[in-house]
mmCIF file of C-alpha atoms in Angstrom:
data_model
loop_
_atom_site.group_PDB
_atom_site.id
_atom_site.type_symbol
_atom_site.label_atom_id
_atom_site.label_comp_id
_atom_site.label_asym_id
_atom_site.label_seq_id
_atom_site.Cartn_x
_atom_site.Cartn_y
_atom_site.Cartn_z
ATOM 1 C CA UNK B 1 53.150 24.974 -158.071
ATOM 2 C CA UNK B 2 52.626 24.999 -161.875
ATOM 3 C CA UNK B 3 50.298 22.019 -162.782
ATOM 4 C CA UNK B 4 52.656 21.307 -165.971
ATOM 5 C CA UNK B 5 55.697 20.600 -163.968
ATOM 6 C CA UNK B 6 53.387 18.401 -161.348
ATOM 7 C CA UNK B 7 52.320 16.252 -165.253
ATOM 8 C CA UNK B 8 56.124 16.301 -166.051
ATOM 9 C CA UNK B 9 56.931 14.554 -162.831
ATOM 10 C CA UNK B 10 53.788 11.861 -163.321
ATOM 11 C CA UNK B 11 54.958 11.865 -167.191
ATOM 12 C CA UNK B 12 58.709 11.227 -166.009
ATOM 13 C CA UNK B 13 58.370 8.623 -163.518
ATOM 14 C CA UNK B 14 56.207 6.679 -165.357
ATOM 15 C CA UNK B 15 58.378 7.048 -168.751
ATOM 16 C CA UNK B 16 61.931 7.377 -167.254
ATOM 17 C CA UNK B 17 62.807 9.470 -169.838
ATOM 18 C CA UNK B 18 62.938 13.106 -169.645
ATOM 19 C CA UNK B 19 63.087 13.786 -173.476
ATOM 20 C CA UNK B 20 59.738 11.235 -174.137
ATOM 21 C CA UNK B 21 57.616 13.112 -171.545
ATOM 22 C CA UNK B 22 58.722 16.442 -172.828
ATOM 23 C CA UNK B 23 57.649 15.888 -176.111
ATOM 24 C CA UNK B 24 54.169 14.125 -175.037
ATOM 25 C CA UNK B 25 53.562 17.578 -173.865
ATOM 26 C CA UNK B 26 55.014 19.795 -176.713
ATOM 27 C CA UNK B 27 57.912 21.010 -174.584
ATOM 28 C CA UNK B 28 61.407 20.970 -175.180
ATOM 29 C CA UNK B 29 64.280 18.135 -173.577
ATOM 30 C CA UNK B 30 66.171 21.493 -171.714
ATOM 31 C CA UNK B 31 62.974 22.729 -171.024
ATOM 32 C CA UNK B 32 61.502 19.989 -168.812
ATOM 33 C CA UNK B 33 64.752 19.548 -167.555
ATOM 34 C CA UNK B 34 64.830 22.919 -166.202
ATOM 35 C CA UNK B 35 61.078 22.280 -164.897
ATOM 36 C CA UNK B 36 62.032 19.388 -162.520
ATOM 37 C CA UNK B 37 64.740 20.999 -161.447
ATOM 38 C CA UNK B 38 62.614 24.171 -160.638
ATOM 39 C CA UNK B 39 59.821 21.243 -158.797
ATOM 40 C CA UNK B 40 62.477 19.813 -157.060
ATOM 41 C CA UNK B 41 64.051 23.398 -155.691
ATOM 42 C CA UNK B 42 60.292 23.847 -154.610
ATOM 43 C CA UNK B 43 60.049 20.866 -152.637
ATOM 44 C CA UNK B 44 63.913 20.976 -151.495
ATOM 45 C CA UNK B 45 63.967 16.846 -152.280
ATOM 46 C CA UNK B 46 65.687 15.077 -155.145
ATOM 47 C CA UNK B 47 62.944 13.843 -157.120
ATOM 48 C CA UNK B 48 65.230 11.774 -159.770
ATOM 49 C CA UNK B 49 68.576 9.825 -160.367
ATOM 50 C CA UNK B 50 70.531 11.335 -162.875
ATOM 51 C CA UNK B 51 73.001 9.423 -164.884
ATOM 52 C CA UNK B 52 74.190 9.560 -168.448
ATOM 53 C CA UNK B 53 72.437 6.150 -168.858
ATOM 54 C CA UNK B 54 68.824 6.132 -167.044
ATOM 55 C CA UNK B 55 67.030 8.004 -165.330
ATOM 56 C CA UNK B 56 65.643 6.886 -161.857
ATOM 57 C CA UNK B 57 63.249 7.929 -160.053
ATOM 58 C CA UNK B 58 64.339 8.376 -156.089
ATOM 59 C CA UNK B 59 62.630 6.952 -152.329
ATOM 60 C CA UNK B 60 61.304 10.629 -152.303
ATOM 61 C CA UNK B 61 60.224 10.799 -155.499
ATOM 62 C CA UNK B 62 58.119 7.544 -155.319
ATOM 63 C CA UNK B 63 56.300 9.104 -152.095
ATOM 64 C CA UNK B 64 55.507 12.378 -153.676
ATOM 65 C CA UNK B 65 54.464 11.065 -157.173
ATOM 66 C CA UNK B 66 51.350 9.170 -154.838
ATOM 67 C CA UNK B 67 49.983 12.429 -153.735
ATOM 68 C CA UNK B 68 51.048 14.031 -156.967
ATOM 69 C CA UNK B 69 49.068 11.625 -159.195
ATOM 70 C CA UNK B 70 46.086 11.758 -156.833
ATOM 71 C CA UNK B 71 46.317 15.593 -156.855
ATOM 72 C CA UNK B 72 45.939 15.798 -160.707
ATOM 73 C CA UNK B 73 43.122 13.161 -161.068
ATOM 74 C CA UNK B 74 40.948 15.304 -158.669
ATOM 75 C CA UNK B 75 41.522 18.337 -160.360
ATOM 76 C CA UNK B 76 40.653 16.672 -163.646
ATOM 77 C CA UNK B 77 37.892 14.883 -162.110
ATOM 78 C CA UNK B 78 36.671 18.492 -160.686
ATOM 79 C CA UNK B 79 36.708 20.497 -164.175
ATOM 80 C CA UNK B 80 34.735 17.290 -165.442
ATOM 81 C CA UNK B 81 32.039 18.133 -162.958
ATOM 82 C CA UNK B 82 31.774 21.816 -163.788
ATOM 83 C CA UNK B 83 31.606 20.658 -167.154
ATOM 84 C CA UNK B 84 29.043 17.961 -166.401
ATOM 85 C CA UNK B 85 26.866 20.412 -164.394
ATOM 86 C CA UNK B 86 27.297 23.107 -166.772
ATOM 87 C CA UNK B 87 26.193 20.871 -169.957
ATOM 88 C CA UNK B 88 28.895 22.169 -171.752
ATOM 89 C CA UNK B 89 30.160 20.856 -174.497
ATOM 90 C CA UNK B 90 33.629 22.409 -175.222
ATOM 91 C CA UNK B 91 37.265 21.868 -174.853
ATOM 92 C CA UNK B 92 39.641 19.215 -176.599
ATOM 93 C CA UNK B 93 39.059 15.915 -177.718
ATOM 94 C CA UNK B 94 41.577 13.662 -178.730
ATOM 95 C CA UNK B 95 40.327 11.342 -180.748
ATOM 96 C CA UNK B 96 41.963 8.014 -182.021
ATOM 97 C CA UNK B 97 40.337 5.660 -184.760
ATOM 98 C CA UNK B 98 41.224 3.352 -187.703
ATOM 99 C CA UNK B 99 41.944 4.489 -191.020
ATOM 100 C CA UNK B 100 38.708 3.105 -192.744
ATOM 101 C CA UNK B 101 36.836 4.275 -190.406
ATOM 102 C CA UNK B 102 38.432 7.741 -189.727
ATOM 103 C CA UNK B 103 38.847 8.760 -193.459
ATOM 104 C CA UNK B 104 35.636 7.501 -194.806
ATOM 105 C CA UNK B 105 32.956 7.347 -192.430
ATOM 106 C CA UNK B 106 33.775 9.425 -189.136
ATOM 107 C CA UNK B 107 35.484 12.636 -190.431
ATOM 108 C CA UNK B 108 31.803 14.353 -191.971
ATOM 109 C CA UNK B 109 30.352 13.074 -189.095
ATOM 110 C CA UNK B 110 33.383 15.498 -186.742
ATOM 111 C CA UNK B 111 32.734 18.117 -189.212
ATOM 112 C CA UNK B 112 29.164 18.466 -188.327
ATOM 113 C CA UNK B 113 29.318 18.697 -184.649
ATOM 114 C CA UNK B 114 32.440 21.352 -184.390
ATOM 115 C CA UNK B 115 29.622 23.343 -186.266
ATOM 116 C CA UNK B 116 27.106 22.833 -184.072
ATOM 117 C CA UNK B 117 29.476 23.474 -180.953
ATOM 118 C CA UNK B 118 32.223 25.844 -182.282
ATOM 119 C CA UNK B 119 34.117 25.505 -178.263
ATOM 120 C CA UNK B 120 34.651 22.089 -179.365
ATOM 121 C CA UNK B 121 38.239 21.567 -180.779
ATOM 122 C CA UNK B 122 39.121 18.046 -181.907
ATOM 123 C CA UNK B 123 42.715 16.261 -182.763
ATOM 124 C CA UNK B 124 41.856 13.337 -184.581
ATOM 125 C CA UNK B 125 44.524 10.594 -184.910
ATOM 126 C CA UNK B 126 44.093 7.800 -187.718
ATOM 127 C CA UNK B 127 45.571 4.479 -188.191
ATOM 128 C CA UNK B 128 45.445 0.485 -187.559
ATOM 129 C CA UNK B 129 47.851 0.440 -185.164
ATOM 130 C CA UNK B 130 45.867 0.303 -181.078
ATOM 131 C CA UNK B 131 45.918 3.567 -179.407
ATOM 132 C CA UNK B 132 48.524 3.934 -176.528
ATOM 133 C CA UNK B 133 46.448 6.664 -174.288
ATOM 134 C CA UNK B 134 49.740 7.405 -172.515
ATOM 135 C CA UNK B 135 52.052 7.676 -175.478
ATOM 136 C CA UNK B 136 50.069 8.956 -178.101
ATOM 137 C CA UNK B 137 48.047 11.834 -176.066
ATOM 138 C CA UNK B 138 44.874 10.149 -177.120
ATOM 139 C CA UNK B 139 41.486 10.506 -174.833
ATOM 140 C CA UNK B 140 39.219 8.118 -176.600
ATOM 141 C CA UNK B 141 39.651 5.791 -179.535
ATOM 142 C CA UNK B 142 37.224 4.667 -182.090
ATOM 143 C CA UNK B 143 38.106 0.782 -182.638
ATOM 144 C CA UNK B 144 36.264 -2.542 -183.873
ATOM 145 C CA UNK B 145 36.769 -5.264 -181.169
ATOM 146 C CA UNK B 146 35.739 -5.503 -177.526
ATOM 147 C CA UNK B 147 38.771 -3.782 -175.252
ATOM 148 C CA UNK B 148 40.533 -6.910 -173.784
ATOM 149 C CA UNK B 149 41.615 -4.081 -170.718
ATOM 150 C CA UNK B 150 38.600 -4.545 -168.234
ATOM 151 C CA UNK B 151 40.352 -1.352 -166.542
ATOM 152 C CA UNK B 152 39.180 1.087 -169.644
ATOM 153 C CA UNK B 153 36.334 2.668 -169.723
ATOM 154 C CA UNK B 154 33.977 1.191 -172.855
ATOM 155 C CA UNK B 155 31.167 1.767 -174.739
ATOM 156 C CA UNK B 156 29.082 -0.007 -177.277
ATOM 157 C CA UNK B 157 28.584 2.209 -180.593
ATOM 158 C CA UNK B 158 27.308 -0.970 -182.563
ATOM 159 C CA UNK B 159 27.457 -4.440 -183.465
ATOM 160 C CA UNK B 160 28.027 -4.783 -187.345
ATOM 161 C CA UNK B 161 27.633 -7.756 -189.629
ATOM 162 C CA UNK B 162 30.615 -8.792 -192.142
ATOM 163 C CA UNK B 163 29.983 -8.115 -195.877
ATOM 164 C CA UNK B 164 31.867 -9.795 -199.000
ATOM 165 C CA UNK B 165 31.928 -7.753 -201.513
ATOM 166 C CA UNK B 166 33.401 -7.108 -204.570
ATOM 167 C CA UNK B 167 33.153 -4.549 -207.332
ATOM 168 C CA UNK B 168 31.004 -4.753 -210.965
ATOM 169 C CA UNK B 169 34.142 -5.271 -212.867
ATOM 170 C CA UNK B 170 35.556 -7.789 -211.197
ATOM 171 C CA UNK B 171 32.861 -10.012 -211.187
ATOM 172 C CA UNK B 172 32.056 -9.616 -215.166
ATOM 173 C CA UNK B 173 35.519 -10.113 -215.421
ATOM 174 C CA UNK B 174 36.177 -13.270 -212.992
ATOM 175 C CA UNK B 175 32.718 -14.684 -211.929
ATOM 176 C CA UNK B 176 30.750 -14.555 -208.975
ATOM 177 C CA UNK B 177 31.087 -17.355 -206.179
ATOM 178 C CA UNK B 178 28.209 -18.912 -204.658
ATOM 179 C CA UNK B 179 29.607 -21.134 -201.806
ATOM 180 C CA UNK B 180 32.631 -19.449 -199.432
ATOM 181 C CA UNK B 181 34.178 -23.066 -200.746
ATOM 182 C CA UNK B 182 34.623 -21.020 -204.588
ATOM 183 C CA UNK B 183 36.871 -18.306 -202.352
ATOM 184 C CA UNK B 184 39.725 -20.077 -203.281
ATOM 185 C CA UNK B 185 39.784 -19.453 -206.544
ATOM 186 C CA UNK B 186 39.310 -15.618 -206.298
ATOM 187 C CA UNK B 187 41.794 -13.091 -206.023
ATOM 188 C CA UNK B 188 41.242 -11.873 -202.650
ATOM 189 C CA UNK B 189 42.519 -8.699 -201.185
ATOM 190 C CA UNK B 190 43.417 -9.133 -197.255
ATOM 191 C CA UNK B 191 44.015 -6.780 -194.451
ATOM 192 C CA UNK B 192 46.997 -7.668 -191.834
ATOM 193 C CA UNK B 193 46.982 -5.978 -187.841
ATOM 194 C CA UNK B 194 50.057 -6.607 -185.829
ATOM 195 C CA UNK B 195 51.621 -8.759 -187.869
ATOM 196 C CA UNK B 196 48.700 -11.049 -188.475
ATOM 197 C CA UNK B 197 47.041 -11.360 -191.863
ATOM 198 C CA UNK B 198 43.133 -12.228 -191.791
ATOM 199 C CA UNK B 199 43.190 -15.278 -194.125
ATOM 200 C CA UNK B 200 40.943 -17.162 -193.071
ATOM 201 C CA UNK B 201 37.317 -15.814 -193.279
ATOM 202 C CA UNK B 202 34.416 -17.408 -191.333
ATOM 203 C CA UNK B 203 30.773 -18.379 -192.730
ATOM 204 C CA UNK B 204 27.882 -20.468 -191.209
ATOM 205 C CA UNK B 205 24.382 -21.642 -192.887
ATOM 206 C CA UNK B 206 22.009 -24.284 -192.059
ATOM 207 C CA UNK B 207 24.164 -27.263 -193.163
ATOM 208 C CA UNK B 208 26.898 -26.071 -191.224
ATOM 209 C CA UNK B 209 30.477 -23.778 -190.312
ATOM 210 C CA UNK B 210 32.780 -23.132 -192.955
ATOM 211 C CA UNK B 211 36.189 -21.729 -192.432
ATOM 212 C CA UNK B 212 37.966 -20.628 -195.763
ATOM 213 C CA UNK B 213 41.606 -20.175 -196.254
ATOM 214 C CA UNK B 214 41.931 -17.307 -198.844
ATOM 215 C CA UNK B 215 44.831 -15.815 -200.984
ATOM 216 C CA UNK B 216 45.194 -13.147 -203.320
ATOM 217 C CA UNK B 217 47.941 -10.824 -204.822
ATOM 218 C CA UNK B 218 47.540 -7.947 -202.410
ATOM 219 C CA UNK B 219 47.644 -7.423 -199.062
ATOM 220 C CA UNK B 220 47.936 -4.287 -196.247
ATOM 221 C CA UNK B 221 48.243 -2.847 -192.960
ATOM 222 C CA UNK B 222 45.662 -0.199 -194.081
ATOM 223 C CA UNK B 223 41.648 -0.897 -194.308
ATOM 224 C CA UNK B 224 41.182 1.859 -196.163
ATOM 225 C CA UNK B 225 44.227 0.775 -198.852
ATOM 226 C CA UNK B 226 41.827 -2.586 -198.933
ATOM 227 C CA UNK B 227 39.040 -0.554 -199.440
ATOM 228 C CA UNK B 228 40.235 1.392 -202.034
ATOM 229 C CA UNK B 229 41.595 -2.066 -204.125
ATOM 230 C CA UNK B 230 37.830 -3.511 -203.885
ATOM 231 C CA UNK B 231 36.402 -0.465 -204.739
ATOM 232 C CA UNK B 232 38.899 -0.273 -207.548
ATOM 233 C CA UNK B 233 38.372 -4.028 -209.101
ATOM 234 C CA UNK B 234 41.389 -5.951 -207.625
ATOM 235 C CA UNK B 235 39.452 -8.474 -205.961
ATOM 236 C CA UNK B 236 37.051 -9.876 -203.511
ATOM 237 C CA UNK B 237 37.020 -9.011 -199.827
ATOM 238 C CA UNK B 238 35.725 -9.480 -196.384
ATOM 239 C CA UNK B 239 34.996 -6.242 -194.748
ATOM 240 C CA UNK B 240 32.553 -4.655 -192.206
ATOM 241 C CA UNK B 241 29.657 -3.310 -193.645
ATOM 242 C CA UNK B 242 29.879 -0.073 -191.939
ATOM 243 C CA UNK B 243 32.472 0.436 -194.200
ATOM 244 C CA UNK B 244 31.114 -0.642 -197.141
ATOM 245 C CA UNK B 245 27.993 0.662 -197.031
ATOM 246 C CA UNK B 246 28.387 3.926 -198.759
ATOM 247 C CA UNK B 247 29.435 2.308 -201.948
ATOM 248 C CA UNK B 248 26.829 -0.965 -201.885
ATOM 249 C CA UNK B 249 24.150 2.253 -201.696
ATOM 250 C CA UNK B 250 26.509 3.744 -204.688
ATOM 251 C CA UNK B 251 26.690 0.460 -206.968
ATOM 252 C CA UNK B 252 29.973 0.800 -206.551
ATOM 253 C CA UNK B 253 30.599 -2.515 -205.146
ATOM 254 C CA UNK B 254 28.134 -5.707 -204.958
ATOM 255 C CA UNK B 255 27.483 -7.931 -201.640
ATOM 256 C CA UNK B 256 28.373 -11.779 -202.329
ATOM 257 C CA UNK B 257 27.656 -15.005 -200.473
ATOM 258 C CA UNK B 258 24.365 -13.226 -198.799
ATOM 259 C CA UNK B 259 23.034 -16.718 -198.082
ATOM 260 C CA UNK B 260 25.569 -17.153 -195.149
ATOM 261 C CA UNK B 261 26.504 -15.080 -192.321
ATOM 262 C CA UNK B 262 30.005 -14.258 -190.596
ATOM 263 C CA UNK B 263 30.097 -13.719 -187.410
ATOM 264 C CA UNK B 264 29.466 -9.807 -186.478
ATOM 265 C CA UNK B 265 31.869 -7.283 -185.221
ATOM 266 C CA UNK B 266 31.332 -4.685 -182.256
ATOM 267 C CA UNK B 267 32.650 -1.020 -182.708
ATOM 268 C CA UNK B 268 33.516 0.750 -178.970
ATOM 269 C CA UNK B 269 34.138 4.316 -177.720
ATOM 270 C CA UNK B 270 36.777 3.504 -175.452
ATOM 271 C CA UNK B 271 38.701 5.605 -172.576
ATOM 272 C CA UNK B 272 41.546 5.520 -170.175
ATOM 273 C CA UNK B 273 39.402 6.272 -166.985
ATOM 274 C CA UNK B 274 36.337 7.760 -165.492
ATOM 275 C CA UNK B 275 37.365 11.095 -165.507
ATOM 276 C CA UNK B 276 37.687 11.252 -169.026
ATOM 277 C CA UNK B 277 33.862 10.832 -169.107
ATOM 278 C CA UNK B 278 33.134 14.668 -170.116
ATOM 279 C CA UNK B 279 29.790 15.477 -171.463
ATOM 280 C CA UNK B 280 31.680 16.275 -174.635
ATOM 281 C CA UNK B 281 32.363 12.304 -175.329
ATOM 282 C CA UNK B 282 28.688 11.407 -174.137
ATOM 283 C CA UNK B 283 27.882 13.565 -177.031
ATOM 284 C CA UNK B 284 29.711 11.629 -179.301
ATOM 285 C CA UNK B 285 29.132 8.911 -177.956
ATOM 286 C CA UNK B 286 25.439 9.465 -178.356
ATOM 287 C CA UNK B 287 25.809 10.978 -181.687
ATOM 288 C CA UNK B 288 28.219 7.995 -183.027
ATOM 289 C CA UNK B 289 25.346 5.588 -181.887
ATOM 290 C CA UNK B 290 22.520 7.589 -183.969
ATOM 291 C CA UNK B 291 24.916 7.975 -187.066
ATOM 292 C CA UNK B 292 25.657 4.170 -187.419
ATOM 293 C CA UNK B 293 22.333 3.177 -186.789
ATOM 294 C CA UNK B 294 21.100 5.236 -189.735
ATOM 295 C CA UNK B 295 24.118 4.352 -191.754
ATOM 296 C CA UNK B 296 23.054 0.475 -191.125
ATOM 297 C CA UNK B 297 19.778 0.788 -191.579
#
């Protein structure tokens, strides 16, 4: 049987949709319809429902897609072994990550290993929004926050401090603020995920906790449109210092408020499963580690 169809069928049941799972692996609607009807010739059983409404998946589809499911995990879990006893480091990677991140930090560092291993071929996806492994054809994503899913395979890249910051020009033009209490009268540029703006930015020193309700004249869905406005004199902001740490090196923007601290961030390799677990992603897991340390340090 052709392993495509038998990911069609897994793709299918678990979608219900014919022309979802179809395009999740760069075929055509007629052409995955055509496949399950060439599985289900193979296995004389009706695998699905068909109406002009739904799709449904049938008693003997529900029994086969157990064994089918199980049948593709080994095999994926077998060329991970070759791979893992081999050493190799080739194949794809599908790689998910935020757009800060992604555009300014993590793309050189992609660059440098598909020249050191040229059978390495990497898709890299950018954006805020999480990564859907399922829907978006993603095998690991790059993202700040521990994974709530205990079921997802994670690893810790680093744990990274907050930095406010805000550019030359601003500050000769509007003052710099020496308590988090003087955010309120700064313009201050803020970053909203899933629907959510972060307003309110945290600080702690010896005499206590401070929780500051901020404003300003700008705000996104984009860290990297937030970087760009700091960068660019707009305002003050709150951002992880991985990301800012090119341009505090450059001048380009100045740390405020150093006397307090805001509560760190943790950045995380993250996976769908075990079998994902190829000594390609160890690599970059290992080489992500190395990379922020020295950017950090």
């Amino acid at each position: 049987m052709n392993i495509q169809d038998l990911t069609l069928f897994v793709r299918t049941a678990q979608t219900c949709n014919i022309t979802a799972s179809a395009l999740q692996l760069d075929m055509s609607p007629a052409a995955a319809s055509a496949a399950l009807k060439r599985l289900e010739k193979q296995l004389g059983v009706q695998l699905f429902i068909r109406s002009t409404r739904k799709l449904r998946i049938t008693a003997e589809g529900e029994r086969y897609l157990l064994h089918c499911t199980e049948a593709l995990a080994a095999l994926e879990k077998g060329k991970a072994s070759l791979n893992q006893m081999q050493g190799k480091i080739a194949g794809d990677i599908r790689l998910s990550t935020s757009s800060d991140l992604g555009r300014n930090i993590v793309l050189p560092w992609l660059d440098e290993v598909m020249d050191i291993y040229p059978e390495l071929s990497i898709q890299l996806n950018v954006g805020d929004s999480l990564a859907d492994f399922f829907h978006d054809k993603v095998d690991m994503a790059l993202r700040y926050g521990e994974p709530e899913d205990s079921s997802l395979v994670a690893f810790l890249i680093a744990k990274i401090d907050r930095v406010v910051c805000a550019s030359p020009a601003y500050l000769a033009q509007h003052g710099e603020p020496k308590h988090p209490s003087e955010l309120t009268q700064h313009n201050c540029l803020l970053y909203r995920f899933a629907e959510r703006a972060y307003d309110t930015w945290p600080f702690a020193d010896n005499a206590g906790k401070y929780a500051v309700k901020v404003s300003g004249n700008r705000l996104s869905n984009d860290a990297d449109v937030v970087h760009r406005w700091v960068v660019a004199g707009k305002g003050i902001t709150m951002k992880s210092r991985l990301d800012m740490a090119a341009d505090l090196r450059k001048g380009n923007v100045v740390e405020l408020l150093s006397d307090f601290t805001s509560p760190p961030i943790s950045l995380w390799l993250i996976c769908p499963n075990r079998t994902q677990v190829s000594p390609a992603m160890l690599m970059l897991r290992d080489l992500l580690r190395s990379k922020c340390e020295a950017e950090l340090g």
